[in-house]
XYZ file of C-alpha atoms in Angstrom:
493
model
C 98.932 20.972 110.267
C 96.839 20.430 107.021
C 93.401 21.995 107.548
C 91.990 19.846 105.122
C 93.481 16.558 107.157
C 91.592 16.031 110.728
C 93.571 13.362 112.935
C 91.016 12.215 115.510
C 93.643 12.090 118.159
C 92.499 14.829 120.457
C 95.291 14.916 123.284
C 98.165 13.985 120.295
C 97.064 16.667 117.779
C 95.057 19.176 119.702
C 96.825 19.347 123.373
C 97.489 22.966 124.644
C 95.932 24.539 121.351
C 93.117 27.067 121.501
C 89.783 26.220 122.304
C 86.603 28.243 122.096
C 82.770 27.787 122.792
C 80.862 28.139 120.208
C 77.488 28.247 121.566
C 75.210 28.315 124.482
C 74.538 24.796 125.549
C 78.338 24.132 126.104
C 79.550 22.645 122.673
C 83.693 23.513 122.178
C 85.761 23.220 119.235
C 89.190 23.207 118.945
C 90.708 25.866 116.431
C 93.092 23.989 114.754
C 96.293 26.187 113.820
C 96.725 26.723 109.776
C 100.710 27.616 109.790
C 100.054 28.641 106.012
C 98.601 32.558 105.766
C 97.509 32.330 102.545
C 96.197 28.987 103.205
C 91.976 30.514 103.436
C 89.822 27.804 102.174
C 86.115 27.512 103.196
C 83.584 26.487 105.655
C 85.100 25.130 109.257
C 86.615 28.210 111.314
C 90.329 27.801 112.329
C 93.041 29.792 113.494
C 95.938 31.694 112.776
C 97.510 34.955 114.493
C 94.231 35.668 116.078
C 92.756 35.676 112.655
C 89.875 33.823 111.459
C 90.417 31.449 108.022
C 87.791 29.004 106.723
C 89.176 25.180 106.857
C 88.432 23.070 103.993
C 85.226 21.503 105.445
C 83.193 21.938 108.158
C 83.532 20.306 111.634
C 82.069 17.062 111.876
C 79.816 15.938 114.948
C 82.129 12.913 115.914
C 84.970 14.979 115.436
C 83.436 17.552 117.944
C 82.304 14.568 120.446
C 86.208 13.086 120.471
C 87.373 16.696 121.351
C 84.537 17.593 123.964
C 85.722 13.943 125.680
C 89.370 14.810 125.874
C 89.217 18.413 127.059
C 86.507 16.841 130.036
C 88.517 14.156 130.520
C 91.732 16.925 131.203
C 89.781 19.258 133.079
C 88.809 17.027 135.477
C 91.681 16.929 138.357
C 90.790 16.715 141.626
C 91.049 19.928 144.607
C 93.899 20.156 146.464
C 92.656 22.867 148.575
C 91.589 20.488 151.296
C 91.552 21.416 155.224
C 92.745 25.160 155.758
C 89.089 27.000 155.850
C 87.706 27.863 152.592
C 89.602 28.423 149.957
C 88.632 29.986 146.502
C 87.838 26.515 145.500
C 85.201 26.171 147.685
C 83.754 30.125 148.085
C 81.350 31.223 145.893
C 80.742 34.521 144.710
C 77.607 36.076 143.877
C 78.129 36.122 140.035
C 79.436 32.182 140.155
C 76.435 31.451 141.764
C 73.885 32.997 138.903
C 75.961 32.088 136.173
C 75.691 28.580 137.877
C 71.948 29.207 137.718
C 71.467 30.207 134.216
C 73.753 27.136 133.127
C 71.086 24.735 135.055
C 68.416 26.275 133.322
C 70.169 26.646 130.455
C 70.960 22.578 130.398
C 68.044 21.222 131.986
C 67.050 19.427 128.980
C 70.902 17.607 129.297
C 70.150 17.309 132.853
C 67.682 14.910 132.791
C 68.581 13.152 129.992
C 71.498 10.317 129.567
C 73.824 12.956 129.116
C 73.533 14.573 132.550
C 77.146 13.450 133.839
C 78.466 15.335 130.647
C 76.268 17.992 131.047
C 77.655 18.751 134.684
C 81.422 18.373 133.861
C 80.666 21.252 131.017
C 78.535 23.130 133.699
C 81.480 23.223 136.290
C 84.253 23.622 133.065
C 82.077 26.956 132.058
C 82.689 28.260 135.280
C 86.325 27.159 135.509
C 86.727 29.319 132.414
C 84.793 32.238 133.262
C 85.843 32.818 136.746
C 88.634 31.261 137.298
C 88.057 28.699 140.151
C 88.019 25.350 139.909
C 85.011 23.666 140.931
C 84.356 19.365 141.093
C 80.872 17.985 139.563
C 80.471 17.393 143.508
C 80.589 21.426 144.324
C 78.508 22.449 141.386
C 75.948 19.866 142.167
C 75.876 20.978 146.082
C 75.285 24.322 144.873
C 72.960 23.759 142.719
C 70.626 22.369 145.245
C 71.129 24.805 147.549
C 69.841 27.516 145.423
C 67.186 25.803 144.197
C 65.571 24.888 147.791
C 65.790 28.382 148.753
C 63.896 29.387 146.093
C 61.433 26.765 145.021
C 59.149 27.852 147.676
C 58.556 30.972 145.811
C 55.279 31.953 145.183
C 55.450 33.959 142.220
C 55.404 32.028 139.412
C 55.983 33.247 135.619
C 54.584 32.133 132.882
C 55.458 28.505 130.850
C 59.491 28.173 130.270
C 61.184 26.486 127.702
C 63.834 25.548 129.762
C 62.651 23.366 132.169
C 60.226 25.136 134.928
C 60.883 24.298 138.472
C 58.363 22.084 140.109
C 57.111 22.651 143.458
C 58.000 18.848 144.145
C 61.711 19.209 142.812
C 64.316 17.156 144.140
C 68.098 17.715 143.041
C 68.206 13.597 142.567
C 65.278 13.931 139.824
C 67.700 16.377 137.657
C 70.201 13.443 136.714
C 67.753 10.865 136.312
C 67.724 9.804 132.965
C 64.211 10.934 131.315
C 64.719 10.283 127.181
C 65.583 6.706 125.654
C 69.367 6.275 124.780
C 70.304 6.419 121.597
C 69.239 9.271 118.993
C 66.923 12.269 119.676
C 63.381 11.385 120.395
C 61.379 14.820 119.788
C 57.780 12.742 120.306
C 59.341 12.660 124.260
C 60.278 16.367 124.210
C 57.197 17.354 122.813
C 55.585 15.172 125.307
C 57.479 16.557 128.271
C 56.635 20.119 127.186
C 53.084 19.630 127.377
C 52.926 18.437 130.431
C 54.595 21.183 131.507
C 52.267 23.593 129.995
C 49.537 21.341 131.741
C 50.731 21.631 134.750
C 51.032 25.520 134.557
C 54.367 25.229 136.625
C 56.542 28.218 136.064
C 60.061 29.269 136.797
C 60.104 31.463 140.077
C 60.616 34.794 139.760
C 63.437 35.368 141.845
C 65.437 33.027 139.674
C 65.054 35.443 136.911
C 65.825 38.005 139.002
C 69.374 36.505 140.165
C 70.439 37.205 136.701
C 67.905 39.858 134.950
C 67.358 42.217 137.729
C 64.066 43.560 139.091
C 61.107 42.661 136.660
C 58.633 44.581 138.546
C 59.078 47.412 136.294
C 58.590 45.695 133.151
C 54.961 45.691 131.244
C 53.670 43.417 128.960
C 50.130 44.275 127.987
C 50.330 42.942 124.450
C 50.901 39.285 124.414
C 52.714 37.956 121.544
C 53.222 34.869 120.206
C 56.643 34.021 121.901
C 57.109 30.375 123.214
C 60.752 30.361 124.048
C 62.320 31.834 127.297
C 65.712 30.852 127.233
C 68.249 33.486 129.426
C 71.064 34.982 127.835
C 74.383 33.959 129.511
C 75.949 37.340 129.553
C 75.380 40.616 128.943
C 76.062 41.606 125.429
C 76.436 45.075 123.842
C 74.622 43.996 120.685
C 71.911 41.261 120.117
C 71.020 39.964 116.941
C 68.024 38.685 115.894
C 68.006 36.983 112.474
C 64.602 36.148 110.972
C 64.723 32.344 109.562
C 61.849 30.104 107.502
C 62.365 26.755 109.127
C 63.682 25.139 106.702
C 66.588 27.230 106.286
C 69.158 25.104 107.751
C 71.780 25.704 105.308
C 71.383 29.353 105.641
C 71.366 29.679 109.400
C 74.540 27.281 109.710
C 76.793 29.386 107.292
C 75.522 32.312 109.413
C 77.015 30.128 112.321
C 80.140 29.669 110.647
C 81.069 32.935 109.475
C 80.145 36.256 110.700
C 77.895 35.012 113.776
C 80.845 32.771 115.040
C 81.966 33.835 118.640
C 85.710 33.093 120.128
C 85.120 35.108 123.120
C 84.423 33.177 126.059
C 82.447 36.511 127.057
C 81.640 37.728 124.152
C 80.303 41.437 122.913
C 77.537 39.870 120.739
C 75.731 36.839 120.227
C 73.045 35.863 117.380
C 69.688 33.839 117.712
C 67.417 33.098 114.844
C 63.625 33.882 114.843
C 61.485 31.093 113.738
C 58.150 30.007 113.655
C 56.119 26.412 113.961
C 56.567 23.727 111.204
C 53.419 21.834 109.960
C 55.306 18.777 108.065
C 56.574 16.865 111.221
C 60.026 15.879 109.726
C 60.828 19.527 109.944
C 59.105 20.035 113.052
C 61.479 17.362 114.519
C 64.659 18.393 112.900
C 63.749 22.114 114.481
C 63.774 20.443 118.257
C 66.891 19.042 117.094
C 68.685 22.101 115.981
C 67.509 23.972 118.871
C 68.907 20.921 121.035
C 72.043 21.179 119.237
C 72.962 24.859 119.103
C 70.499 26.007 121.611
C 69.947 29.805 119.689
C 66.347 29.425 118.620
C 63.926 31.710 119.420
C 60.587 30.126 118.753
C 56.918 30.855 118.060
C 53.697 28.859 118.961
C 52.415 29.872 115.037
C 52.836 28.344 112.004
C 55.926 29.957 109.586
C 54.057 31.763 106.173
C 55.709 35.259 104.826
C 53.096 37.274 105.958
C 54.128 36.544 110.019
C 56.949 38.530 109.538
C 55.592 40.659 111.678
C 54.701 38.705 114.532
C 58.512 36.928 114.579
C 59.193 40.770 115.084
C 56.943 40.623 117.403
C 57.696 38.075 120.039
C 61.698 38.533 119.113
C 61.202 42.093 120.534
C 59.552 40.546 123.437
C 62.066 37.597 123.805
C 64.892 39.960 123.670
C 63.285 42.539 126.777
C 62.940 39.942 129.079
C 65.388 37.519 128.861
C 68.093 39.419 127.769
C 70.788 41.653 128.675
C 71.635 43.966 125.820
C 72.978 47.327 124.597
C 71.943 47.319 120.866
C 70.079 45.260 118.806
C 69.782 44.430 115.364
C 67.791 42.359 113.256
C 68.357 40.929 110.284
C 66.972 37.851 107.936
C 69.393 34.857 106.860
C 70.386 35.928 103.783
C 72.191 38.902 105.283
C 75.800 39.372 105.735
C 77.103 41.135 108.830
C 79.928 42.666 109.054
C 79.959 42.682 113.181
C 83.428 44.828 113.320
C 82.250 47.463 110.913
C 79.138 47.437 113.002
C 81.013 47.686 116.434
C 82.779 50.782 114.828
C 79.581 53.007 113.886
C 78.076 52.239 117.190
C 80.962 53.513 118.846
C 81.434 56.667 116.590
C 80.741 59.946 119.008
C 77.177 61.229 117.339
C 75.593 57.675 117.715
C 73.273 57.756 120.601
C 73.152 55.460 123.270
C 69.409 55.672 123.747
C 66.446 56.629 121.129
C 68.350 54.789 118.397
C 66.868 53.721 115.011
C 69.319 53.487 112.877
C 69.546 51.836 109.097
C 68.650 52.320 105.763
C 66.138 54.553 105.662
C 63.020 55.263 103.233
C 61.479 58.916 103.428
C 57.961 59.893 102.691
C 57.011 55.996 101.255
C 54.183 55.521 98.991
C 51.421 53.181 100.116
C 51.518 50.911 97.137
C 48.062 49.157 95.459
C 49.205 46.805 93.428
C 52.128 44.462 93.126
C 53.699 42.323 95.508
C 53.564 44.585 98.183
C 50.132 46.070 97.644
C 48.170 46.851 100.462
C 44.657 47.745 100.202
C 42.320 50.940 101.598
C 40.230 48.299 104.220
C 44.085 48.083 105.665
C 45.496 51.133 105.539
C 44.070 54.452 104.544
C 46.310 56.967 103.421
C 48.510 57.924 100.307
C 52.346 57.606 102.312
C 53.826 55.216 105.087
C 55.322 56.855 107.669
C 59.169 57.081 107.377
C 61.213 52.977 108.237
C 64.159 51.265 107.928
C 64.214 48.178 105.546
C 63.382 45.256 107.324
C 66.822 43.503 105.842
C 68.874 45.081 108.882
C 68.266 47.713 111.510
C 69.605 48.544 114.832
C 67.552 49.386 117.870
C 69.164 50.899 121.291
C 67.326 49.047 124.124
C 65.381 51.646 125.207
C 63.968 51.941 121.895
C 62.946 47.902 122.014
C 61.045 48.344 125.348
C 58.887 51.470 124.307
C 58.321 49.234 120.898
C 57.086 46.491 123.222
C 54.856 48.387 125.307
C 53.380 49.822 121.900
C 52.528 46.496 120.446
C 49.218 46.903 121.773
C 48.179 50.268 120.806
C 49.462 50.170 117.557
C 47.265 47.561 114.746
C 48.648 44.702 113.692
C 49.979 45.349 109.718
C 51.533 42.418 107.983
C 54.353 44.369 106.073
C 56.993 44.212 109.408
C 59.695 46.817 108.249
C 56.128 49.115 107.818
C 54.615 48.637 111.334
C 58.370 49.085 112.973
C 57.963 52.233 111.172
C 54.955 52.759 112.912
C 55.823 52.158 116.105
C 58.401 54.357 116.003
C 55.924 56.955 114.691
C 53.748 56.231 117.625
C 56.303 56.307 120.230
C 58.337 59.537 118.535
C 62.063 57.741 117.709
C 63.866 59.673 114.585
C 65.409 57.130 112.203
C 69.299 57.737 111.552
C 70.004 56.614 107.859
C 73.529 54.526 107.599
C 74.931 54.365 104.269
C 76.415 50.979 104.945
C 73.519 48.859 105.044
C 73.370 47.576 101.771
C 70.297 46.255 99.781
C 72.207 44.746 97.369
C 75.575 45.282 95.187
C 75.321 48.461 92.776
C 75.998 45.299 90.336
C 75.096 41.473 90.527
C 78.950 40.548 89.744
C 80.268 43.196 92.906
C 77.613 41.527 95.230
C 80.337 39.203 96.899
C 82.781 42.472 97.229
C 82.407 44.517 99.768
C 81.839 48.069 99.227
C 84.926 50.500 98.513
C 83.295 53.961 98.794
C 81.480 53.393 101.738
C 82.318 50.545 104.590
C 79.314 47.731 104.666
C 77.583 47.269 107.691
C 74.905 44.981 106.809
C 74.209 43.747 102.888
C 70.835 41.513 101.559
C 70.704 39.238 99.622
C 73.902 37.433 100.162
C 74.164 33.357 100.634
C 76.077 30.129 100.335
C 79.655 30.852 98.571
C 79.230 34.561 98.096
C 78.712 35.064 102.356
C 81.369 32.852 102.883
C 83.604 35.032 100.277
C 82.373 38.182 102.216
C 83.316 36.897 105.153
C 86.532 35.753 104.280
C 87.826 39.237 102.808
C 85.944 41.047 105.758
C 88.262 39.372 108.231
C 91.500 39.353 105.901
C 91.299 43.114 105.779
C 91.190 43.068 109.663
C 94.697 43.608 111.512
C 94.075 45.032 114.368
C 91.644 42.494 115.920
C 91.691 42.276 119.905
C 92.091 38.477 121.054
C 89.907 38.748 124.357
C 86.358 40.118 122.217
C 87.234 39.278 118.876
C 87.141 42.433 117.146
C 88.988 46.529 118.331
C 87.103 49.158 118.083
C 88.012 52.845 117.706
């Protein structure tokens, strides 16, 4: 099969080939098979020997639709475990039943919308794939009720959720009851609906957290930041990454989702969300509720985006990351980064890395506190002659324990605008050593080497790479792969 050619017969072209999801609000692709190894073009993922090649264009949104429609329509077969007691089909286990939970709150926007029937079939096809068991739109949606009227009575209450709170008055009918206009994506009505939630102060329940998260009696938040989203993760991941965006970096954060942040795994070791902030021009604004909609891997802020936030997108990503997600390492990074997620998968696994009281990337020693220039800061702001030791702000990793005690310091430790500075400073305050890593990369040692990767030492993270030269990074990243393990995505040593 041509890469470059797309037939839009699903069940005549694509029937029985690979299939992956590709993010968290249930879109799949199909990974069309390039019989041609030296065939690498660019943009649109596709497959070959468990290797990753660029197609010649990027997916299209129709295309995506015609596939999501086919699989559904194959996936849908009715049980024919019928009569003898429960079977498998109809038992289900304690992890079904939260990933069942995170998926409704994951989808409740879908849920109320037109699209709820769709919605449902990918809720019930998630769990087909996960688990194992085969469960009907029926079972899912029985379930699904259940859980919620034993715990809607709750009477701890957090604080206002992106993804649909429950409502003391919830009935499982209201979830499929179509809410938005058909046709395209009204973001007036979402806004709308949001603030009546916030109105209404109604919260998701504790306990529902809980079914996925754990206890989160233990966790303290005396500093509140600026954080708006609180979308769960789905799984737990052994590295998070948080990539800072400006909002109307679209481009950027879309080749980031088509190269090195592109997961296969259908429980994957890593996942990426991008940091951004509140749009003023309302075109933008929309588009954002859009994206988000789309690709659901937004984190977002209830400030407007300028350069000098930096630090509070550190801030509530920190925050976001604590308590909503389940995570190993963590590492941010800004969208004109490349990632090499395999080379980073390897140092984190090397013996003398830590597990805990990690800070880890390239570090600057002893930094002068400069007065002038783009980065001048002045005596009313900071006294002093010399920062204390940080990381660049362009990529460092963070063990979790590390995040937490940065979280907790947030409110001891001032505000300062420069945000690879004041992580500096909290990990001053809170006594974490920063391990310097060769292989994160502030540039090429030469402008004409800055699409190559390194040769003397292996890149982890690089700046200042975007468009063609990410995509040609990528590209000879995973071509010098052989080794790479089909259930994760990437081997490890």
């Amino acid at each position: 099969m041509n890469p470059g050619n797309w037939n839009l017969n699903p069940l005549e072209n694509y029937a029985g080939l690979p299939y992956e999801q590709t993010n968290s609000v249930g879109r799949w692709n199909v990974l069309p098979y390039n019989d041609q190894l030296n065939s690498v073009h660019v943009a649109g993922p596709s497959y070959n020997n468990g290797v990753f090649f660029q197609s010649s264009r990027p997916f299209q949104s129709n295309e995506t639709e015609v596939v999501v429609q086919a699989l559904q329509q194959e996936t849908q077969t009715p049980s024919q475990n019928k009569g003898k007691g429960k079977s498998s089909y109809d038992k289900w286990s304690n992890e079904e039943q939260s990933f069942l939970v995170d998926l409704w709150s994951e989808k409740q926007d879908h849920l109320e919308s037109k699209d709820a029937g769709i919605a449902w079939q990918e809720m019930c096809q998630e769990i087909e794939i996960n688990f194992g068991t085969k469960k009907t739109v029926e079972k899912c949606q029985k379930k699904n009720k259940y859980l919620i009227d034993k715990y809607k009575d709750a009477k701890t209450w957090k604080k206002n959720s992106e993804w649909r709170p429950i409502k003391k008055n919830w009935s499982h009918e209201s979830a499929t009851t179509p809410a938005l206009k058909s046709g395209p994506f009204h973001a007036a009505e979402l806004q709308k609906k949001d603030q009546q939630l916030e109105n209404e102060k109604q919260e998701p329940i504790t306990e529902l957290l809980s079914l996925y998260l754990g206890d989160l009696s233990t966790l303290q938040f005396a500093h509140r930041t600026s954080l708006i989203t609180k979308r769960i993760c789905t799984h737990h991941y052994e590295l998070l990454i948080l990539v800072s965006s400006a909002p109307a970096n679209a481009e950027r954060r879309n080749n980031i989702r088509l190269t090195w942040a592109f997961r296969r795994a259908l429980k994957p070791r890593w996942t990426t969300v991008f940091l951004v902030a509140q749009e003023k021009t309302k075109p933008l604004s929309n588009f954002l509720l859009r994206e988000d909609e789309v690709y659901g891997d937004l984190i977002r802020a209830d400030y407007f985006d300028q350069y000098w936030n930096q630090t509070r997108k550190i801030q509530m990503g920190f925050e976001w990351a604590i308590r909503y997600c389940r995570f190993s390492f963590l590492l941010k990074t800004d969208d004109d980064v490349f990632v090499n997620t395999a080379a980073v998968f390897s140092f984190l696994n090397e013996p003398i890395i830590p597990n805990v009281m990690l800070y880890a990337g390239m570090q600057y020693k002893n930094p002068w506190i400069l007065r002038s220039g783009k980065w001048k800061v002045s005596r009313e702001e900071l006294a002093g002659v010399h920062y204390p030791d940080f990381c660049a702000g362009f990529g460092y990793i963070l063990s979790r324990d590390v995040v937490a005690s940065f979280v907790d310091a947030f409110s001891i430790v001032p505000f300062f605008r420069l945000d690879d500075v004041y992580v500096g400073m909290l990990a001053n305050k809170t006594g974490i050593k920063i391990v310097h890593v060769d292989g994160f990369e502030l540039g090429a040692p030469r402008p004409e080497l800055q699409c190559i990767p390194s040769t003397n030492v292996k890149t982890l993270v690089r700046h200042g790479v975007k468009g063609n030269c990410l995509i040609e990074l990528y590209n000879r990243a995973v071509l010098s792969r052989r080794d790479i393990d089909r259930t994760d995505g990437f081997s490890h040593t």
